[in-house]
């Protein structure tokens, strides 16, 4: 097989469907969840529907949005879209309808900010920010640790949000479990210093997430896809680690698989970087190898970063991406900034028009188009 034939085969693989339970995703390209904060009072409008539709009709198989759960300390500003309340849910119905009409599928990423929410944030300035131990991302005490009653309420809020998502027509849900948000604060030793059943070693710190997954699974049934986004790094610490070895990672993931996770969305700053010494596998590659579950890779995809030593960037780093897809290192590919810069990024990749791709700029990040 020639190099050209290998490249063609790989590109076709990027646009093959992928099935999770009864859901078929039309291709392997995912729009990464990004907090655009363009939903007045938490309500997604016609512009939001058009924004996501534009990506779906230009070749994005799975759109993942942001959706804040119903808890006073979940969000930091009123422009972040809610996944509760009649007005917001009606707005989401139209978003879902348009994405489906354009041929895509869509999940909301259910989110709670926890201790990264600034104290006094709108729309609930009097609500204290909460976290497993009341510690901010630097380990400083800001508030009291969450009580078990508070933990139970948040778990129920995640389950309620999942039911809302299912009822308005979303095709599955994702839990925001990375980047230092609330679920991740329970995972991370620096922010979780609890000595009860929600704290302890890295394995015991998975309990909060596992109980959320179990509650969601019980609420939505056995065949509704549940994804969780995970990261080692935090927005406040790019060097942070939840686990140090493949053996620890396997134990960590096993808890989540047993709880009911179907999809792992693995966030790294650069999708090609090896995770553990002695192996070229990325973190997504290790997750796929250890669990066999559908795995999404994400991290600088489409940002003209070619990891090959001494080579110029080629086709938005496409060569490395396709090679790793061929090697079954992941199943799906999440794209963030590149899709903000050019809604037709996926279509242009398929058509071989990489030279026509519009670059990501601060202006494109500031507009909902």
Coordinates of C-alpha atoms in Angstrom, one line a residue:
X1 CA 0.0 0.0 0.0
X2 CA 1.4 3.4 -1.0
X3 CA 1.7 6.3 1.4
X4 CA -1.1 8.0 -0.6
X5 CA -3.4 5.0 -0.2
X6 CA -2.7 4.9 3.5
X7 CA -3.6 8.5 3.9
X8 CA -6.8 8.1 1.9
X9 CA -7.8 5.1 4.0
X10 CA -7.2 7.0 7.2
X11 CA -9.2 10.0 6.0
X12 CA -12.1 7.8 5.2
X13 CA -11.9 6.2 8.6
X14 CA -12.3 9.7 10.2
X15 CA -15.6 9.9 8.4
X16 CA -17.0 6.5 9.2
X17 CA -19.9 6.1 11.6
X18 CA -19.4 4.9 15.2
X19 CA -22.1 3.3 17.4
X20 CA -22.6 3.5 21.2
X21 CA -25.6 1.4 22.4
X22 CA -28.4 2.2 19.9
X23 CA -26.8 5.6 19.0
X24 CA -24.9 5.9 15.7
X25 CA -22.7 8.9 15.4
X26 CA -22.3 9.7 11.7
X27 CA -18.6 10.3 11.8
X28 CA -15.7 10.5 14.2
X29 CA -15.5 14.3 14.5
X30 CA -16.8 15.9 17.8
X31 CA -17.3 19.5 18.6
X32 CA -15.7 20.0 22.0
X33 CA -17.8 21.7 24.7
X34 CA -16.8 25.4 25.0
X35 CA -18.4 27.9 27.5
X36 CA -19.4 30.6 25.1
X37 CA -21.7 32.4 27.7
X38 CA -24.0 33.6 24.9
X39 CA -27.3 32.4 26.6
X40 CA -29.0 35.4 28.3
X41 CA -30.3 34.3 31.7
X42 CA -29.2 30.7 30.9
X43 CA -31.5 30.4 27.9
X44 CA -30.1 29.3 24.5
X45 CA -31.7 31.3 21.7
X46 CA -32.0 31.1 17.9
X47 CA -28.4 32.2 17.5
X48 CA -27.2 29.3 19.6
X49 CA -29.3 26.9 17.5
X50 CA -27.9 28.3 14.3
X51 CA -24.3 28.2 15.7
X52 CA -24.5 24.4 16.4
X53 CA -26.5 23.7 13.3
X54 CA -23.8 25.3 11.2
X55 CA -21.2 22.9 12.5
X56 CA -23.4 19.8 12.1
X57 CA -24.3 20.6 8.5
X58 CA -20.6 21.1 7.8
X59 CA -19.6 17.6 8.9
X60 CA -19.4 17.5 12.7
X61 CA -20.8 14.2 13.8
X62 CA -21.3 14.9 17.5
X63 CA -21.8 18.3 19.0
X64 CA -21.2 18.6 22.8
X65 CA -22.5 21.8 24.4
X66 CA -22.1 23.1 27.9
X67 CA -25.1 22.8 30.3
X68 CA -25.1 24.1 33.9
X69 CA -27.0 21.9 36.4
X70 CA -29.6 23.3 38.8
X71 CA -27.6 24.3 41.8
X72 CA -26.9 27.8 43.0
X73 CA -23.1 27.4 43.1
X74 CA -22.9 25.6 39.7
X75 CA -22.4 28.6 37.4
X76 CA -20.4 31.8 37.5
X77 CA -22.3 34.0 35.1
X78 CA -25.9 34.2 33.8
X79 CA -24.8 33.8 30.1
X80 CA -23.8 30.2 30.6
X81 CA -26.7 28.0 29.4
X82 CA -28.8 26.1 31.9
X83 CA -30.1 22.6 31.6
X84 CA -33.2 23.2 33.7
X85 CA -36.2 25.5 33.7
X86 CA -38.9 25.7 31.1
X87 CA -37.4 28.6 29.0
X88 CA -33.9 27.0 28.8
X89 CA -35.3 23.5 28.0
X90 CA -37.5 25.0 25.3
X91 CA -34.4 26.7 23.8
X92 CA -32.6 23.4 23.9
X93 CA -35.4 21.6 22.1
X94 CA -34.9 24.0 19.1
X95 CA -31.1 23.5 19.3
X96 CA -31.5 19.7 19.3
X97 CA -34.1 19.9 16.4
X98 CA -31.7 21.9 14.2
X99 CA -28.7 19.7 14.9
X100 CA -30.7 16.6 14.1
X101 CA -32.1 18.2 11.0
X102 CA -28.6 18.9 9.9
X103 CA -27.6 15.3 10.4
X104 CA -25.7 15.5 13.6
X105 CA -26.1 14.2 17.1
X106 CA -25.8 16.2 20.3
X107 CA -24.9 15.8 24.0
X108 CA -24.9 18.4 26.8
X109 CA -21.9 18.4 29.1
X110 CA -23.5 18.7 32.6
X111 CA -21.3 21.0 34.6
X112 CA -20.8 22.3 38.1
X113 CA -17.9 24.7 38.7
X114 CA -17.3 24.0 42.4
X115 CA -14.5 26.0 43.9
X116 CA -13.3 27.6 40.7
X117 CA -16.5 29.7 40.8
X118 CA -15.6 33.1 42.1
X119 CA -17.3 34.1 45.3
X120 CA -20.2 36.5 44.7
X121 CA -20.8 35.3 41.1
X122 CA -24.0 36.0 39.3
X123 CA -26.8 34.9 39.1
X124 CA -26.6 33.8 42.7
X125 CA -24.1 36.1 44.4
X126 CA -25.1 35.1 47.9
X127 CA -24.5 31.4 47.3
X128 CA -21.1 30.2 48.6
X129 CA -18.8 28.3 46.3
X130 CA -18.6 24.7 47.3
X131 CA -16.0 21.9 47.0
X132 CA -15.0 18.6 48.7
X133 CA -12.9 20.3 51.3
X134 CA -13.7 24.0 50.8
X135 CA -10.2 24.5 49.2
X136 CA -9.4 26.5 46.1
X137 CA -7.2 25.3 43.4
X138 CA -4.1 26.5 45.3
X139 CA -5.1 24.5 48.3
X140 CA -6.3 27.6 50.3
X141 CA -9.3 27.3 52.6
X142 CA -12.2 29.4 51.2
X143 CA -15.3 27.7 52.7
X144 CA -16.3 24.7 54.7
X145 CA -16.2 21.2 53.2
X146 CA -19.4 20.0 51.6
X147 CA -21.6 18.0 53.9
X148 CA -22.9 14.6 52.9
X149 CA -26.4 16.2 52.6
X150 CA -24.9 18.8 50.1
X151 CA -23.2 16.1 48.2
X152 CA -26.4 14.1 47.9
X153 CA -28.2 17.2 46.6
X154 CA -25.6 17.9 43.9
X155 CA -25.7 14.2 42.8
X156 CA -29.4 14.5 42.4
X157 CA -29.1 17.7 40.4
X158 CA -26.8 15.9 37.9
X159 CA -29.4 13.1 37.6
X160 CA -32.2 15.6 37.2
X161 CA -30.2 17.4 34.5
X162 CA -29.7 14.1 32.6
X163 CA -33.4 13.4 32.7
X164 CA -34.1 16.9 31.3
X165 CA -31.6 16.4 28.5
X166 CA -33.2 13.0 27.6
X167 CA -36.7 14.5 27.6
X168 CA -35.8 17.4 25.3
X169 CA -34.2 15.0 22.8
X170 CA -30.4 15.1 23.4
X171 CA -28.8 11.8 22.2
X172 CA -26.7 11.3 25.4
X173 CA -25.0 13.3 28.1
X174 CA -21.5 14.0 29.2
X175 CA -20.3 14.8 32.7
X176 CA -17.7 17.5 33.2
X177 CA -15.1 15.6 35.2
X178 CA -11.9 17.4 34.2
X179 CA -10.0 20.7 34.2
X180 CA -10.6 21.4 37.9
X181 CA -14.4 21.6 38.0
X182 CA -16.3 20.1 40.9
X183 CA -16.1 16.4 40.0
X184 CA -12.4 16.8 39.3
X185 CA -12.0 18.6 42.6
X186 CA -13.1 15.3 44.3
X187 CA -10.6 13.4 42.1
X188 CA -7.6 15.6 43.0
X189 CA -5.7 15.2 46.2
X190 CA -4.9 18.9 46.5
X191 CA -8.5 19.9 46.7
X192 CA -9.9 16.8 48.3
X193 CA -8.6 16.3 51.8
X194 CA -11.6 14.5 53.2
X195 CA -11.3 11.7 55.6
X196 CA -14.8 10.2 55.1
X197 CA -16.0 7.9 52.3
X198 CA -15.5 10.6 49.7
X199 CA -11.8 11.1 50.4
X200 CA -8.6 9.1 50.8
X201 CA -6.4 7.6 48.2
X202 CA -6.8 8.2 44.4
X203 CA -9.3 5.2 44.2
X204 CA -11.5 6.4 47.1
X205 CA -11.6 9.9 45.6
X206 CA -13.6 8.4 42.6
X207 CA -16.7 7.8 44.8
X208 CA -18.4 11.1 44.1
X209 CA -18.1 10.7 40.4
X210 CA -19.2 7.1 40.5
X211 CA -22.3 7.9 42.5
X212 CA -23.2 10.6 40.0
X213 CA -22.8 8.1 37.1
X214 CA -24.9 5.5 39.0
X215 CA -27.6 8.1 39.7
X216 CA -27.7 9.2 36.1
X217 CA -27.7 5.7 34.8
X218 CA -30.6 4.8 37.1
X219 CA -32.5 7.9 35.9
X220 CA -32.0 7.5 32.1
X221 CA -32.0 3.8 31.6
X222 CA -29.4 1.2 30.4
X223 CA -29.0 2.3 26.8
X224 CA -28.7 6.1 27.0
X225 CA -25.0 7.0 26.4
X226 CA -23.1 8.5 29.3
X227 CA -19.8 10.2 28.6
X228 CA -17.3 11.7 31.1
X229 CA -14.6 14.2 30.3
X230 CA -11.4 13.6 32.3
X231 CA -8.0 15.3 32.5
X232 CA -4.9 15.0 34.5
X233 CA -4.2 18.8 34.2
X234 CA -6.1 21.6 35.8
X235 CA -6.7 25.1 34.6
X236 CA -4.7 26.2 37.6
X237 CA -1.9 23.6 37.2
X238 CA -0.9 22.1 33.9
X239 CA 1.5 19.6 35.6
X240 CA -1.2 18.1 37.9
X241 CA -1.6 14.3 38.0
X242 CA -4.5 12.1 39.2
X243 CA -2.5 8.9 38.5
X244 CA 1.2 8.2 37.9
X245 CA 1.1 4.8 36.3
X246 CA -0.9 2.7 33.9
X247 CA -1.8 0.4 36.8
X248 CA -3.3 3.2 38.8
X249 CA -5.1 4.5 35.7
X250 CA -6.7 1.1 35.2
X251 CA -8.0 1.0 38.8
X252 CA -9.3 4.5 38.5
X253 CA -11.1 3.8 35.2
X254 CA -12.5 0.5 36.4
X255 CA -14.6 2.2 39.1
X256 CA -16.2 4.5 36.4
X257 CA -16.8 1.7 34.0
X258 CA -18.5 -0.3 36.7
X259 CA -20.7 2.7 37.5
X260 CA -21.9 2.9 34.0
X261 CA -19.7 5.1 31.8
X262 CA -19.9 4.4 28.1
X263 CA -17.5 7.1 26.7
X264 CA -14.3 8.6 28.0
X265 CA -13.5 12.0 26.7
X266 CA -9.8 12.5 27.5
X267 CA -8.5 16.0 27.5
X268 CA -4.9 16.7 27.1
X269 CA -3.2 19.9 26.0
X270 CA -1.6 18.1 23.0
X271 CA -3.3 14.9 21.8
X272 CA 0.0 13.3 20.6
X273 CA 2.0 13.6 23.8
X274 CA 2.9 10.3 25.5
X275 CA 1.4 9.9 29.0
X276 CA 3.7 7.5 30.7
X277 CA 7.4 6.8 30.3
X278 CA 8.4 3.9 28.1
X279 CA 5.3 4.1 25.8
X280 CA 4.3 6.4 22.9
X281 CA 0.6 6.0 23.9
X282 CA -1.2 9.2 24.7
X283 CA -3.6 9.3 27.7
X284 CA -6.5 8.6 25.4
X285 CA -4.6 5.6 24.0
X286 CA -4.1 4.2 27.4
X287 CA -7.8 4.7 28.3
X288 CA -8.9 3.0 25.1
X289 CA -6.4 0.1 25.7
X290 CA -7.4 -0.4 29.4
X291 CA -11.2 -0.1 29.1
X292 CA -12.1 -0.9 25.5
X293 CA -14.7 1.8 25.8
X294 CA -15.4 4.5 23.2
X295 CA -12.7 7.1 23.7
X296 CA -12.5 10.7 22.5
X297 CA -9.2 12.4 22.1
X298 CA -8.8 16.2 22.4
X299 CA -6.0 18.7 22.6
X300 CA -4.8 21.2 20.0
X301 CA -6.5 19.3 17.2
X302 CA -6.5 21.4 14.0
X303 CA -4.1 24.0 15.5
X304 CA -1.3 23.5 13.0
X305 CA 0.7 21.5 15.6
X306 CA 2.7 18.7 13.9
X307 CA 4.6 16.7 16.6
X308 CA 6.9 15.0 14.1
X309 CA 10.5 16.1 14.8
X310 CA 11.9 18.5 12.4
X311 CA 8.9 18.6 10.1
X312 CA 6.7 21.5 9.2
X313 CA 3.1 21.6 10.3
X314 CA 1.1 19.6 7.7
X315 CA -2.7 19.8 7.1
X316 CA -3.6 20.9 10.7
X317 CA -1.6 18.1 12.2
X318 CA -3.8 15.7 10.3
X319 CA -1.1 13.1 9.6
X320 CA -0.4 12.3 13.2
X321 CA -4.1 12.3 14.0
X322 CA -5.0 9.8 11.3
X323 CA -2.1 7.6 12.2
X324 CA -3.2 7.3 15.8
X325 CA -6.8 6.7 14.7
X326 CA -5.6 3.9 12.4
X327 CA -3.8 2.4 15.4
X328 CA -7.1 2.4 17.4
X329 CA -5.7 4.8 20.0
X330 CA -9.1 6.5 20.1
X331 CA -12.5 6.3 18.4
X332 CA -13.5 9.9 18.1
X333 CA -11.7 13.2 17.8
X334 CA -12.9 16.4 19.6
X335 CA -12.1 19.7 17.9
X336 CA -12.4 23.0 19.8
X337 CA -10.7 26.2 18.7
X338 CA -10.4 25.1 15.1
X339 CA -14.2 24.9 14.8
X340 CA -14.6 28.3 16.4
X341 CA -12.3 29.7 13.7
X342 CA -14.0 27.8 10.8
X343 CA -17.4 26.2 11.1
X344 CA -16.6 24.3 8.0
X345 CA -13.4 22.8 9.3
X346 CA -14.6 19.2 9.1
X347 CA -16.0 19.6 5.6
X348 CA -12.8 21.2 4.3
X349 CA -10.7 18.3 5.9
X350 CA -12.9 15.8 4.0
X351 CA -12.6 17.7 0.7
X352 CA -8.9 18.1 1.0
X353 CA -9.1 21.9 1.2
X354 CA -6.9 22.4 4.2
X355 CA -5.4 25.4 2.6
X356 CA -8.8 27.1 2.8
X357 CA -9.4 26.6 6.5
X358 CA -9.9 29.8 8.4
X359 CA -7.5 30.3 11.3
X360 CA -8.7 30.6 14.9
X361 CA -8.4 34.2 16.1
X362 CA -9.4 36.1 19.2
X363 CA -12.2 37.6 17.1
X364 CA -13.6 34.2 16.2
X365 CA -13.6 33.3 19.8
X366 CA -15.6 36.4 20.7
X367 CA -18.4 35.8 18.2
X368 CA -21.2 33.3 18.0
X369 CA -21.2 32.5 14.3

